Short mmCIF file of C-alpha atoms in Angstrom, two decimals:
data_model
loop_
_atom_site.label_atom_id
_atom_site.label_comp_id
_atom_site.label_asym_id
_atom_site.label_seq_id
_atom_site.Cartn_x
_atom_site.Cartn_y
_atom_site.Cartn_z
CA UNK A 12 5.01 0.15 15.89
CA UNK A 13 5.95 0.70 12.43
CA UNK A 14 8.49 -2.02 12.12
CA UNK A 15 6.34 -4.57 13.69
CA UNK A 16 3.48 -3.43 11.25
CA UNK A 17 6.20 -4.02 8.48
CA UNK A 18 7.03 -7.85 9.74
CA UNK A 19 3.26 -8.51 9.68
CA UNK A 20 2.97 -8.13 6.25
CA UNK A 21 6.35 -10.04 5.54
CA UNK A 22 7.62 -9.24 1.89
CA UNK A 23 4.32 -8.74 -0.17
CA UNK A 24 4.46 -5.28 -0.61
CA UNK A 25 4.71 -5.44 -3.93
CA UNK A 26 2.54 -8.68 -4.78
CA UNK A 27 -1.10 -7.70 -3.97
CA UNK A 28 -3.21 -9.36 -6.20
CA UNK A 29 -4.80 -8.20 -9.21
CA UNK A 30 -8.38 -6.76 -9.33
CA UNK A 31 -10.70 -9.15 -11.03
CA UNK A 32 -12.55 -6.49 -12.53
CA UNK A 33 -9.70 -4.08 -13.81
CA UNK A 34 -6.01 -5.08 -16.25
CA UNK A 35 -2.65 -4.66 -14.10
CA UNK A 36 -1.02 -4.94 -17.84
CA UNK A 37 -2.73 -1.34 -19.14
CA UNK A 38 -1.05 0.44 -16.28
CA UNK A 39 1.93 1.56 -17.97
CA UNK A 40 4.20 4.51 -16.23
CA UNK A 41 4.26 7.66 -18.30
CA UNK A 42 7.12 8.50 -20.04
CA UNK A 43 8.33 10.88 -17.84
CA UNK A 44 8.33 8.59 -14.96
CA UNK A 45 11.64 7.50 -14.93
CA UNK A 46 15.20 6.56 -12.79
CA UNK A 47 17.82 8.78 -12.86
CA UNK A 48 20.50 5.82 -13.19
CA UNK A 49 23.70 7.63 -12.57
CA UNK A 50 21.88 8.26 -9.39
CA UNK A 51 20.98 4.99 -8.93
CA UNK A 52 24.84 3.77 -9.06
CA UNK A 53 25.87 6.25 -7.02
CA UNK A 54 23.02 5.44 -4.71
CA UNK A 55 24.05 2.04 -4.66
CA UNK A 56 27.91 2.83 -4.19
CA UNK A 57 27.40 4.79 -0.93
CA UNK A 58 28.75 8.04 -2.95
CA UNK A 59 25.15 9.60 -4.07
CA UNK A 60 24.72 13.26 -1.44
CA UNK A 61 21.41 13.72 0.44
CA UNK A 62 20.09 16.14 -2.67
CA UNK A 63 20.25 13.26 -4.89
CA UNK A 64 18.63 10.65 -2.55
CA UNK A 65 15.84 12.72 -1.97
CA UNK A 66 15.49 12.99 -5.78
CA UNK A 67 15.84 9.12 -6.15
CA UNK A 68 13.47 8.01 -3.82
CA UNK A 69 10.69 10.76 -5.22
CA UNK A 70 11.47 8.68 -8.53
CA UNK A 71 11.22 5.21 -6.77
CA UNK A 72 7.79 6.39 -5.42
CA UNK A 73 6.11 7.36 -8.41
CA UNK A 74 7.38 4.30 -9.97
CA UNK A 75 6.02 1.57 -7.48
CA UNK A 76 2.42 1.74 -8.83
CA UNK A 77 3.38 0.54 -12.00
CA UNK A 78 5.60 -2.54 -10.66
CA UNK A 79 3.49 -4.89 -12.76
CA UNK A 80 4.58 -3.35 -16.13
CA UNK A 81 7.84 -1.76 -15.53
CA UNK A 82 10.27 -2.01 -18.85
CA UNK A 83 13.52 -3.74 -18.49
CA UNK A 84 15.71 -1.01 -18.30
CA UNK A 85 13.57 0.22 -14.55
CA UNK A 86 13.08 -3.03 -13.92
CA UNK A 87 16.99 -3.94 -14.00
CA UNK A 88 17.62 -0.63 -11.93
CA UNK A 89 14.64 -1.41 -9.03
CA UNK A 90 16.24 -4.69 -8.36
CA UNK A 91 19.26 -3.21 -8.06
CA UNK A 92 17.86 -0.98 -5.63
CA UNK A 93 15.99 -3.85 -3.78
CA UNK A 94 18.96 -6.15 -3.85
CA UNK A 95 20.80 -3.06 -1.97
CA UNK A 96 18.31 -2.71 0.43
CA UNK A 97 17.62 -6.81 1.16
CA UNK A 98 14.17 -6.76 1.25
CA UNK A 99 10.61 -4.54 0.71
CA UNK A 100 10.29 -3.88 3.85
CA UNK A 101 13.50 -2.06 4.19
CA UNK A 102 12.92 -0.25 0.78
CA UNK A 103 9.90 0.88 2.26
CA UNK A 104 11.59 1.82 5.70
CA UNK A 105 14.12 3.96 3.18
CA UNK A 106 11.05 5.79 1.42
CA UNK A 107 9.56 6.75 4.90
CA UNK A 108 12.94 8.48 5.47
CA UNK A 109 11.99 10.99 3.18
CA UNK A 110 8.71 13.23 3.81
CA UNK A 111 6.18 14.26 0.86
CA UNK A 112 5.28 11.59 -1.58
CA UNK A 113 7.76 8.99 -0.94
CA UNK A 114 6.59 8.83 3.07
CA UNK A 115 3.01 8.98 1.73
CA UNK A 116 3.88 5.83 -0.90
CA UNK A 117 5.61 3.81 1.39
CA UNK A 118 2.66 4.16 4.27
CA UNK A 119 -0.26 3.65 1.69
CA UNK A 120 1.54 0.22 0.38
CA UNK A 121 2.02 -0.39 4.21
CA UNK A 122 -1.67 -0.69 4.54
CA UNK A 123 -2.31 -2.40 1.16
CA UNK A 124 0.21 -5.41 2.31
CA UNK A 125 -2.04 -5.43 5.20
CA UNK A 126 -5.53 -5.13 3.22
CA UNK A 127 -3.97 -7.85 0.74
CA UNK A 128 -3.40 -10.21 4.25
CA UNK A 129 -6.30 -10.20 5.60
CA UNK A 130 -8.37 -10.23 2.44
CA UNK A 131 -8.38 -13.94 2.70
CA UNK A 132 -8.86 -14.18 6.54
CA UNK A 133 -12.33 -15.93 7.33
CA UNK A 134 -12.95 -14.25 10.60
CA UNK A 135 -12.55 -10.85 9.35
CA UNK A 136 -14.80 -11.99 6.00
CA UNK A 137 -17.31 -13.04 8.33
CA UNK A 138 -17.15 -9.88 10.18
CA UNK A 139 -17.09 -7.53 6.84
CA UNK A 140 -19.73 -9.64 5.89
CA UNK A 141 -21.82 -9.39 8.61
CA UNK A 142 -20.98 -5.50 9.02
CA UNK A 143 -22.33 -5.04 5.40
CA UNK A 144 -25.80 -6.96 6.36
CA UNK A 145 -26.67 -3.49 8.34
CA UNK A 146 -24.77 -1.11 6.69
CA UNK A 147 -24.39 -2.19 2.99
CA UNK A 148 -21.86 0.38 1.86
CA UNK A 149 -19.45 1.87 5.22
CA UNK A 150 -19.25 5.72 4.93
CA UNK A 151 -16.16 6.80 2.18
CA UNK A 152 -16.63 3.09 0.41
CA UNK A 153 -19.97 3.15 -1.31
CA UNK A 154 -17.71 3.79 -4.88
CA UNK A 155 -15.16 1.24 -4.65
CA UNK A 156 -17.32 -1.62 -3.08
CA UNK A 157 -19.49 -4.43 -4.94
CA UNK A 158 -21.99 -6.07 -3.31
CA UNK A 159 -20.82 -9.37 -2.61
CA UNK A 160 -18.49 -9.39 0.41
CA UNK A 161 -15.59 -12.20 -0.05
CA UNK A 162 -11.44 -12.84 0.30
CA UNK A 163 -11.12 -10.69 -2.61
CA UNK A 164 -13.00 -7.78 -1.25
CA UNK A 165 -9.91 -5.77 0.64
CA UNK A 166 -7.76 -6.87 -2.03
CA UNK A 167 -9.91 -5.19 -4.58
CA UNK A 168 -9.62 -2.28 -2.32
CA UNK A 169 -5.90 -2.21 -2.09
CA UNK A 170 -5.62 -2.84 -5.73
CA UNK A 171 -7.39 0.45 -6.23
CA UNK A 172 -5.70 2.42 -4.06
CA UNK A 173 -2.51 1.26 -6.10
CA UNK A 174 -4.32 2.43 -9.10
CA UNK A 175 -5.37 6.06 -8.02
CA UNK A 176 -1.33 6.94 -6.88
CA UNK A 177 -0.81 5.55 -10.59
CA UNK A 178 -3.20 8.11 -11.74
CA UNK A 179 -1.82 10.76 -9.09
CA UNK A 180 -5.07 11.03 -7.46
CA UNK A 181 -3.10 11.17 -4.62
CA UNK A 182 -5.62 12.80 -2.11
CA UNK A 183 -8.52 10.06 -3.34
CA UNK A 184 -5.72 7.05 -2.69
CA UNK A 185 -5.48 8.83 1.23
CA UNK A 186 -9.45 9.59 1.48
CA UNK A 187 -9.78 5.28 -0.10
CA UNK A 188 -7.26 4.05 2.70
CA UNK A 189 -8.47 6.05 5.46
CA UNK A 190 -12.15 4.95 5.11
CA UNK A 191 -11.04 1.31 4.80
CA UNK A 192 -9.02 1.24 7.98
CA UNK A 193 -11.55 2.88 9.44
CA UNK A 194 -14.17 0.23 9.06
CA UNK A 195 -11.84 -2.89 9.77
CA UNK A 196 -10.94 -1.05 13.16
CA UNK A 197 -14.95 -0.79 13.79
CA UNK A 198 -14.86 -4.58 12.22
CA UNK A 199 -11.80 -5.64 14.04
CA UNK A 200 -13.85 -6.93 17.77
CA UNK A 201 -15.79 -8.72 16.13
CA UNK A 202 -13.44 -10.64 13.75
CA UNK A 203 -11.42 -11.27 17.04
CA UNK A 204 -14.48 -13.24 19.08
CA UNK A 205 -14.39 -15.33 15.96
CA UNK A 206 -11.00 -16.08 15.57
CA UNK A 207 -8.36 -14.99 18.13
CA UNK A 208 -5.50 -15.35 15.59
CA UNK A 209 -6.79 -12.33 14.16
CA UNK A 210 -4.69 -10.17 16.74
CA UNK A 211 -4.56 -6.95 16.73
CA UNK A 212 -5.90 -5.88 13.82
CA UNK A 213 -7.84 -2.93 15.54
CA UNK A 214 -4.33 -1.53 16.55
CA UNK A 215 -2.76 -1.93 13.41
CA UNK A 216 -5.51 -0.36 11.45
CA UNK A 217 -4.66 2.36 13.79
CA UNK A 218 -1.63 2.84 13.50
CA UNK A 219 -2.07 2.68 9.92
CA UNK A 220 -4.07 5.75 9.76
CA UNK A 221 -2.47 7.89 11.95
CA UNK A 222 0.80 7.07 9.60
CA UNK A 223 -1.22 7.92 6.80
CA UNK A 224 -2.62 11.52 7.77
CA UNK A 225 0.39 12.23 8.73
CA UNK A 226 2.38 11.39 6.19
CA UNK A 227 -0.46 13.21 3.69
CA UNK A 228 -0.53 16.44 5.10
CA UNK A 229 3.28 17.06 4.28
CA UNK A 230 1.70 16.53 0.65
#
């Protein structure tokens, strides 16, 4: 199910779009966030031992919040490690490999590819919307939402997520995601009657959180 989540969202992992209301450009990695780069080469080479993978890909997931600012020198050494891997999707299939924080990163930007896709789907806009005209704020939302319902709206969402694993309020990013596919799965029917195309968006959102928990209570 995983892998089929993973072609849904194609390769825009790491290309959600920027909250309106917050700077991508003040989110810089602290200094101590950084890529071991002998490991990286070795990584690359085939030579680097399971101890040092596990290491690597703990460094790859605390850097991947801060993708829109990294300097050149982790910059240089991530596309090394994407160009080894071919795509996202497989970078994130890597980080999955490996329980605690880099299973937890690599679900939670899972789900924001998928909250960044159908952001700008009418049907489930129109369903969101029409959600919100009984229930203004859905339970676990009321801090993250604005009023106005629109194809920014799960963007924003994902966006924020993003932004608490920069801040390594890790257990707020899991509490955020699980309360937003929460309410597309109670969305999801009716987005469906309205557009068929929208699949199965119930099942994903699913899947999603089930990947999640799981993946946050080795945390």
């Amino acid at each position: 199910m995983r892998n089929r989540t993973l072609s849904k969202i194609g390769t825009q992992l790491l290309r959600l779009r920027h909250d309106s209301s917050q700077s991508s450009q003040d989110r810089a990695a602290p200094a101590d966030y950084g890529l071991d780069h002998r490991q990286v080469a070795e990584f690359i080479a085939g030579t680097l031992d399971a101890e040092g993978e596990a290491a690597l890909a703990h460094q790859v997931a605390r850097q991947l919040p801060f993708h829109w600012t990294w300097p050149n020198r982790v910059a240089e050494a991530m596309s090394q490690i994407m160009d080894h891997f071919g795509d996202q999707r497989e970078l994130m299939a890597w980080l999955d490999r490996h329980p605690g924080l880099p299973r937890l990163v690599a679900r939670l930007y899972v789900l924001m590819g998928l909250l960044d896709w159908y952001s700008a789907v009418p049907a489930v806009v129109t369903a969101m919307r029409e959600y919100r005209e009984r229930t203004p704020y859905p339970p676990g939302l009321e801090s993250y939402l604005v009023p106005a319902t629109d194809d920014d709206t799960l963007a924003s969402i994902a966006f924020k997520v993003e932004k608490l694993l920069g801040e390594e309020r890790t257990r707020e990013a899991v509490e955020l995601a699980l309360a937003t596919a929460t309410w597309l799965q109670q969305i999801a029917p009716r987005a469906r009657e309205l557009a068929r195309e929208v699949g199965d968006l119930d099942e994903l959102m699913g899947q999603a959180r089930q990947d999640i928990r799981s993946a946050a209570a080795d945390i």
